[in-house]
mmCIF file of C-alpha atoms in Angstrom:
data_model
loop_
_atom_site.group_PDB
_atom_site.id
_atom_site.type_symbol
_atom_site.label_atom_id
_atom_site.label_comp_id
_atom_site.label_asym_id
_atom_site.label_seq_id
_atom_site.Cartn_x
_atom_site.Cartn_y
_atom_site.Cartn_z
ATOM 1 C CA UNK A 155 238.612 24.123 55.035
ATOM 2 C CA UNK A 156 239.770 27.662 54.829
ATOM 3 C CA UNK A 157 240.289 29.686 57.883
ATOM 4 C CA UNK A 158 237.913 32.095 57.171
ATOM 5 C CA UNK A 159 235.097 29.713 56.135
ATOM 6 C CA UNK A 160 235.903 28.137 59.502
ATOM 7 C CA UNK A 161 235.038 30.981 61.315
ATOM 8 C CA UNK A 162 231.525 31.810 59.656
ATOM 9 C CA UNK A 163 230.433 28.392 59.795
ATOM 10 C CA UNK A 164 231.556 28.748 63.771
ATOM 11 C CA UNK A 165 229.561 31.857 64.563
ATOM 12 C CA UNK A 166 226.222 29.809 62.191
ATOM 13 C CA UNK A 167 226.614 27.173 64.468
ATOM 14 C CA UNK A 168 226.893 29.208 67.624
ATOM 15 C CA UNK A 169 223.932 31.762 66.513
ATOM 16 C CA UNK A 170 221.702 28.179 66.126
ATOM 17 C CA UNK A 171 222.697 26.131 69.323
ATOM 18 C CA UNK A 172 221.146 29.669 70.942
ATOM 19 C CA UNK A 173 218.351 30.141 68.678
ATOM 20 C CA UNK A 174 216.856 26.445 68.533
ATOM 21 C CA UNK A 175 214.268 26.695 70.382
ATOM 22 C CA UNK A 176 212.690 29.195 68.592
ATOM 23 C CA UNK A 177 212.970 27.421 65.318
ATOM 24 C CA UNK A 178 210.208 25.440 66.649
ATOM 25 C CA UNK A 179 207.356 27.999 66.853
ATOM 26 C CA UNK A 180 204.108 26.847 64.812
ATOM 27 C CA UNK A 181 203.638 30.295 63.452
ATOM 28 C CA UNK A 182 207.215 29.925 61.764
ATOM 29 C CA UNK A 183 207.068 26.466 60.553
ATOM 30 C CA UNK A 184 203.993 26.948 58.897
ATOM 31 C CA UNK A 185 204.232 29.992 57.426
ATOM 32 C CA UNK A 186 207.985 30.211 56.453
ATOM 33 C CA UNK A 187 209.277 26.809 56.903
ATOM 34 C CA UNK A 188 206.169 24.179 55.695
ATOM 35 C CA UNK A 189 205.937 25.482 51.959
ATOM 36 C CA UNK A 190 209.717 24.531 50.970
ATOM 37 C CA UNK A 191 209.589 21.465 53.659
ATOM 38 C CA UNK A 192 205.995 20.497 51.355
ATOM 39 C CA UNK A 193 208.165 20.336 47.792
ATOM 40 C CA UNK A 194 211.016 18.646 48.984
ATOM 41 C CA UNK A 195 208.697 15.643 49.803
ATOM 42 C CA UNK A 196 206.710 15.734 46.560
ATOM 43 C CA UNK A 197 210.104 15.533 44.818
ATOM 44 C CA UNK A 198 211.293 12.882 46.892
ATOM 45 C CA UNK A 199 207.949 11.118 46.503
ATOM 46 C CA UNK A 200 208.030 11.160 43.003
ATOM 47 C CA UNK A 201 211.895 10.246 42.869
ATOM 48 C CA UNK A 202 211.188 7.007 45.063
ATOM 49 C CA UNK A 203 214.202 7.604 47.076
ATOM 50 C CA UNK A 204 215.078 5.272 50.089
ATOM 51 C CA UNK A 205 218.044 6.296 51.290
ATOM 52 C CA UNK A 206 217.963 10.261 52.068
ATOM 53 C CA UNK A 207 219.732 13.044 53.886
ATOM 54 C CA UNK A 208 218.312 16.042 55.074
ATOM 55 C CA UNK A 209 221.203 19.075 55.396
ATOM 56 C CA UNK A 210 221.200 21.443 57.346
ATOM 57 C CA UNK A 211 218.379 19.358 59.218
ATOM 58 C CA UNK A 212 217.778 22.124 62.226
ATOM 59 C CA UNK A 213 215.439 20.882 64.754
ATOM 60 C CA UNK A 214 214.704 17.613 62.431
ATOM 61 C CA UNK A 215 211.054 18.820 61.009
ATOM 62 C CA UNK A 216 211.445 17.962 57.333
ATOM 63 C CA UNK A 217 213.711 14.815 58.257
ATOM 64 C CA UNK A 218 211.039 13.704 60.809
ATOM 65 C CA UNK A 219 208.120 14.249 57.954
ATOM 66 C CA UNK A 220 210.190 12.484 55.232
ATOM 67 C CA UNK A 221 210.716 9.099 58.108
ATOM 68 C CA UNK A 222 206.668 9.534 58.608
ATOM 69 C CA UNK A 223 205.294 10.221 55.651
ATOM 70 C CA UNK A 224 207.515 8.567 52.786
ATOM 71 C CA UNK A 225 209.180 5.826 55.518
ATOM 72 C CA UNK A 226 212.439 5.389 52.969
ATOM 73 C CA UNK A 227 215.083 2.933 54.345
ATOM 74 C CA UNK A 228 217.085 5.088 55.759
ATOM 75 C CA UNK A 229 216.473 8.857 56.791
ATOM 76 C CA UNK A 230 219.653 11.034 57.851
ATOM 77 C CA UNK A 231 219.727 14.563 59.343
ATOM 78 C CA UNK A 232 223.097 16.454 59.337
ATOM 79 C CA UNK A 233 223.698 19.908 60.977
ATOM 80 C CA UNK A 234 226.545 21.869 62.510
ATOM 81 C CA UNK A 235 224.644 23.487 65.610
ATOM 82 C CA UNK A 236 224.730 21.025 69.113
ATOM 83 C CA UNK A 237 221.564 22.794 70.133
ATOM 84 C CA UNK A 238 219.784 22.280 66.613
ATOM 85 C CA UNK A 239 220.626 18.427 66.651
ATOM 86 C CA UNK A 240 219.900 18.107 70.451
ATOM 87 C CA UNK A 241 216.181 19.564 69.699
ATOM 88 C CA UNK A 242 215.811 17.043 67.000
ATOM 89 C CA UNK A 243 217.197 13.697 68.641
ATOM 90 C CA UNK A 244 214.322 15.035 70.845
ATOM 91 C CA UNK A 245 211.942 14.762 68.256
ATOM 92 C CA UNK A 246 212.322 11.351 66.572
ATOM 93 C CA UNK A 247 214.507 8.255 67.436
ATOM 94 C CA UNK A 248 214.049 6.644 64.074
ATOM 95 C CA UNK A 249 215.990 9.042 62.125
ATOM 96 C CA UNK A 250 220.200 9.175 62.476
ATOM 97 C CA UNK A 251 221.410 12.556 63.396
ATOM 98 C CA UNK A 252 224.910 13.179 62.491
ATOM 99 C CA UNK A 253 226.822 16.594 62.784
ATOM 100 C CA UNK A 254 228.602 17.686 59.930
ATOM 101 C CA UNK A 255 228.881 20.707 57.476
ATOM 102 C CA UNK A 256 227.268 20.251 54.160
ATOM 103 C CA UNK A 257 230.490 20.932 52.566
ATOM 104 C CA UNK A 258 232.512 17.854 54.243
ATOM 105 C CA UNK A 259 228.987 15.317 54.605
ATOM 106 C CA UNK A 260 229.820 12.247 56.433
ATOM 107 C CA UNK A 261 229.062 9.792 53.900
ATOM 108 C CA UNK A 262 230.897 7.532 51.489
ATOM 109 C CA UNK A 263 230.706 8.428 47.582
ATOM 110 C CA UNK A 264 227.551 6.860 46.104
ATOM 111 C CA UNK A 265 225.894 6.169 49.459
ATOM 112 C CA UNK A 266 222.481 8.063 49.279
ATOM 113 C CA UNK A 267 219.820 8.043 46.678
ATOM 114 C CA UNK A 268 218.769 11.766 47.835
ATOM 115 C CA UNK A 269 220.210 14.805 49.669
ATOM 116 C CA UNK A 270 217.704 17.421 50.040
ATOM 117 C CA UNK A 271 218.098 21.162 52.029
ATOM 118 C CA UNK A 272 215.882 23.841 52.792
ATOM 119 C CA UNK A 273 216.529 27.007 54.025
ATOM 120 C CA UNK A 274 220.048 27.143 54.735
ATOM 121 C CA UNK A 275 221.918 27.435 51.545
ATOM 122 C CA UNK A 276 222.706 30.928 51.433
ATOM 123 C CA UNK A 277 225.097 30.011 54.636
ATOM 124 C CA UNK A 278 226.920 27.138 52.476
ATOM 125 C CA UNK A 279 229.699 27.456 50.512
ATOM 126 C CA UNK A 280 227.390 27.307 47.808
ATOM 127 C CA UNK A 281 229.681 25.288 44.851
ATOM 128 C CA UNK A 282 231.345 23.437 47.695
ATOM 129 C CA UNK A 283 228.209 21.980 48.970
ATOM 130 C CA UNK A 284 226.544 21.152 45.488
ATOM 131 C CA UNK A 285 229.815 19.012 44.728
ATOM 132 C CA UNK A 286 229.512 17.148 47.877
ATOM 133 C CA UNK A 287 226.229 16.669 46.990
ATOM 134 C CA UNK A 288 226.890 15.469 43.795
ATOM 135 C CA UNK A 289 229.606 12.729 45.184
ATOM 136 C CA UNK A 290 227.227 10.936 48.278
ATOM 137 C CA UNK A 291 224.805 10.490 45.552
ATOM 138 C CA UNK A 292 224.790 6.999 43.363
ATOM 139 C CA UNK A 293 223.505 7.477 39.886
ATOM 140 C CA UNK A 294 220.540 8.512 39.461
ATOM 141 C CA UNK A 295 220.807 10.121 42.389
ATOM 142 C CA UNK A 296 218.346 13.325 43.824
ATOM 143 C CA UNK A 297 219.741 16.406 44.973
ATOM 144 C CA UNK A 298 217.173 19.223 45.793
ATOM 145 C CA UNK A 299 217.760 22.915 46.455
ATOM 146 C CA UNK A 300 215.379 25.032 48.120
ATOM 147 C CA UNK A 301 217.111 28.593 48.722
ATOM 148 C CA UNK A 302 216.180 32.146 48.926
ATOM 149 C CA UNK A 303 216.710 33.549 45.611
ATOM 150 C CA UNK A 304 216.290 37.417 45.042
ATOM 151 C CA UNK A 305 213.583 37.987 41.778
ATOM 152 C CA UNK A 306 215.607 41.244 41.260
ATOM 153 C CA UNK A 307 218.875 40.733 40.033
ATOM 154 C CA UNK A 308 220.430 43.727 41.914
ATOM 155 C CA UNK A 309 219.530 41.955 45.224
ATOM 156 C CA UNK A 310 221.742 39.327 44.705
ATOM 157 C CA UNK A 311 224.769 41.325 45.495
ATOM 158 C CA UNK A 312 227.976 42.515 43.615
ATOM 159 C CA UNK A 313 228.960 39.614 41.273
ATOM 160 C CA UNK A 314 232.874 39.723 42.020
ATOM 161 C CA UNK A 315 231.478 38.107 45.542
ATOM 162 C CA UNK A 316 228.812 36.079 44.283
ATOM 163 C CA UNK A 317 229.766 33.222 45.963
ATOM 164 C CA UNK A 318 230.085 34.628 49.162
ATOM 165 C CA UNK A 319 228.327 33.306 52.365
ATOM 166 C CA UNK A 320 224.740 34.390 53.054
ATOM 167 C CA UNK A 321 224.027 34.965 49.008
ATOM 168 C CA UNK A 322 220.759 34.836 47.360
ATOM 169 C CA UNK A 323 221.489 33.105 43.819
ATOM 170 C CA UNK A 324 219.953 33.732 41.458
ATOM 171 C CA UNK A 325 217.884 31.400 39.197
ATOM 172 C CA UNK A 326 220.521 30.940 36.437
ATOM 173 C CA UNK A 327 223.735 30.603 39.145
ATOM 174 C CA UNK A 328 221.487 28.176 40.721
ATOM 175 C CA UNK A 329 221.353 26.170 37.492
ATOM 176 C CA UNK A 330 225.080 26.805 36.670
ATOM 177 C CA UNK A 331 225.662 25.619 40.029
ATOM 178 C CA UNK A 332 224.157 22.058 39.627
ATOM 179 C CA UNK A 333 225.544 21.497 35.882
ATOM 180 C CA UNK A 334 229.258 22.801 36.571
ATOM 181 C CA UNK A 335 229.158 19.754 39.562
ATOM 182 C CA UNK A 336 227.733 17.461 36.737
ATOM 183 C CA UNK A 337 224.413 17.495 37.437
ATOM 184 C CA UNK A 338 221.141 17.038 35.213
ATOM 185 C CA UNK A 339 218.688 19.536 35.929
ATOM 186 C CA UNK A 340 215.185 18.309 36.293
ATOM 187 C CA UNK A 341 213.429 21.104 37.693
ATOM 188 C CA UNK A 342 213.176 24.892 38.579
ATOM 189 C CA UNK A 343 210.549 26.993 40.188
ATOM 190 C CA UNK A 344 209.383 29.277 43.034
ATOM 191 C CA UNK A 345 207.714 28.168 46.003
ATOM 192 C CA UNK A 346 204.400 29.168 45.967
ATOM 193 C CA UNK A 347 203.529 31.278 48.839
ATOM 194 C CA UNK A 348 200.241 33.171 49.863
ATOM 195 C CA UNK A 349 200.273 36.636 48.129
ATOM 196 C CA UNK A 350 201.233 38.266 51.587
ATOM 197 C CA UNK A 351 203.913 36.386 52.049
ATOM 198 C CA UNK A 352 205.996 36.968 48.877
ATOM 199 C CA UNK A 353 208.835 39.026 50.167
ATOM 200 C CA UNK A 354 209.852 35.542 50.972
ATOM 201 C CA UNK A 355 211.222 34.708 48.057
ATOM 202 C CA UNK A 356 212.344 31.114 47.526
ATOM 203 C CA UNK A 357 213.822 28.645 44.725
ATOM 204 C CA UNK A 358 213.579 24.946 43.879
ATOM 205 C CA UNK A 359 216.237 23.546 41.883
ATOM 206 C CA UNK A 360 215.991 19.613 41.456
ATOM 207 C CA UNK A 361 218.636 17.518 39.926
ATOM 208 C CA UNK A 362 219.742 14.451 39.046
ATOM 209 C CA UNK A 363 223.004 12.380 38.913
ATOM 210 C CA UNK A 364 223.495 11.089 35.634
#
């Protein structure tokens, strides 16, 4: 991993050991964090998937509702950030928390049937990561996307860096994204959020490995 990619994922993981515990607040996970968490599981629901990883898991809320609610085989939740994975072994026993950045996963090609993430992929490296996705998955495979995405292009910052941590892609770099790691993809839309809530402005992208 490059130096420099090093360091930002470094100062990610030290900002979210510190911050954990307010990750947990029920005004934030229900306003901010439940409406991606919510389409994750529907696509996972109707993708039947039993073996799934949660990236970028945080404080293990969406890996914790996937164990309950869809109770696959096997439930995974991978983060960089001590504090963020000590906050979710906390929370549930039955899922495996592993630490890892979503651009090196700790899992063997073909392993999973879904890798999902919500939240966190502006701090990826964005290409990276959707590669990696692509090879834990076995065909057939799910990979879902749930990222802030800008509706105005000129938010999305200068293109020459478009790739660069903390960016908003767009709808179409999304999809280019997916297809350029040899993806299929199944699905694209906006997270539907309560008219006051809209500045939050967030983007499902659903694929499959063929």
């Amino acid at each position: 991993m490059p130096a420099q990619r090093r360091g930002f994922n470094e100062t990610v993981t030290r900002f979210w050991s510190f911050a954990a515990p307010a990750y947990n607040l029920p005004v934030l996970q229900r306003w901010v964090y439940r409406p991606p968490q919510d389409e994750v599981l529907a696509q996972l629901r109707g993708h039947g998937s039993r073996r799934i990883a949660d990236i970028a898991c945080g404080t293990g809320v969406l890996a914790d509702r996937i164990e309950r609610e869809l109770q696959p085989d096997d439930v995974y939740g991978v983060d960089m950030s001590d504090g963020m994975l000590a906050q979710a072994r906390a929370r549930s026993e039955r899922v495996h928390w592993l630490k890892g950045p979503a651009e090196h996963l700790p899992f063997d090609d073909g392993e999973l049937d879904a890798v999902v993430t919500t939240s966190a992929f502006h701090f990826f490296d964005q290409p990276a990561a959707v590669r990696e996705f692509y090879r834990v998955l076995t065909p057939g495979g799910l990979a879902v996307v749930v990222a802030l995405s800008a509706r105005r292009p000129l938010l999305q910052g200068p293109v020459a860096s478009r790739w660069k941590p903390a960016h908003h892609a767009s709808p179409a770099e999304m999809r280019a994204m997916f297809e350029d790691a040899g993806f299929t993809v199944t699905d694209q839309h906006r997270v539907p959020r309560p008219a006051w809530i809209t500045f939050i402005s967030d983007l499902v992208t659903a694929g499959t490995k063929p």
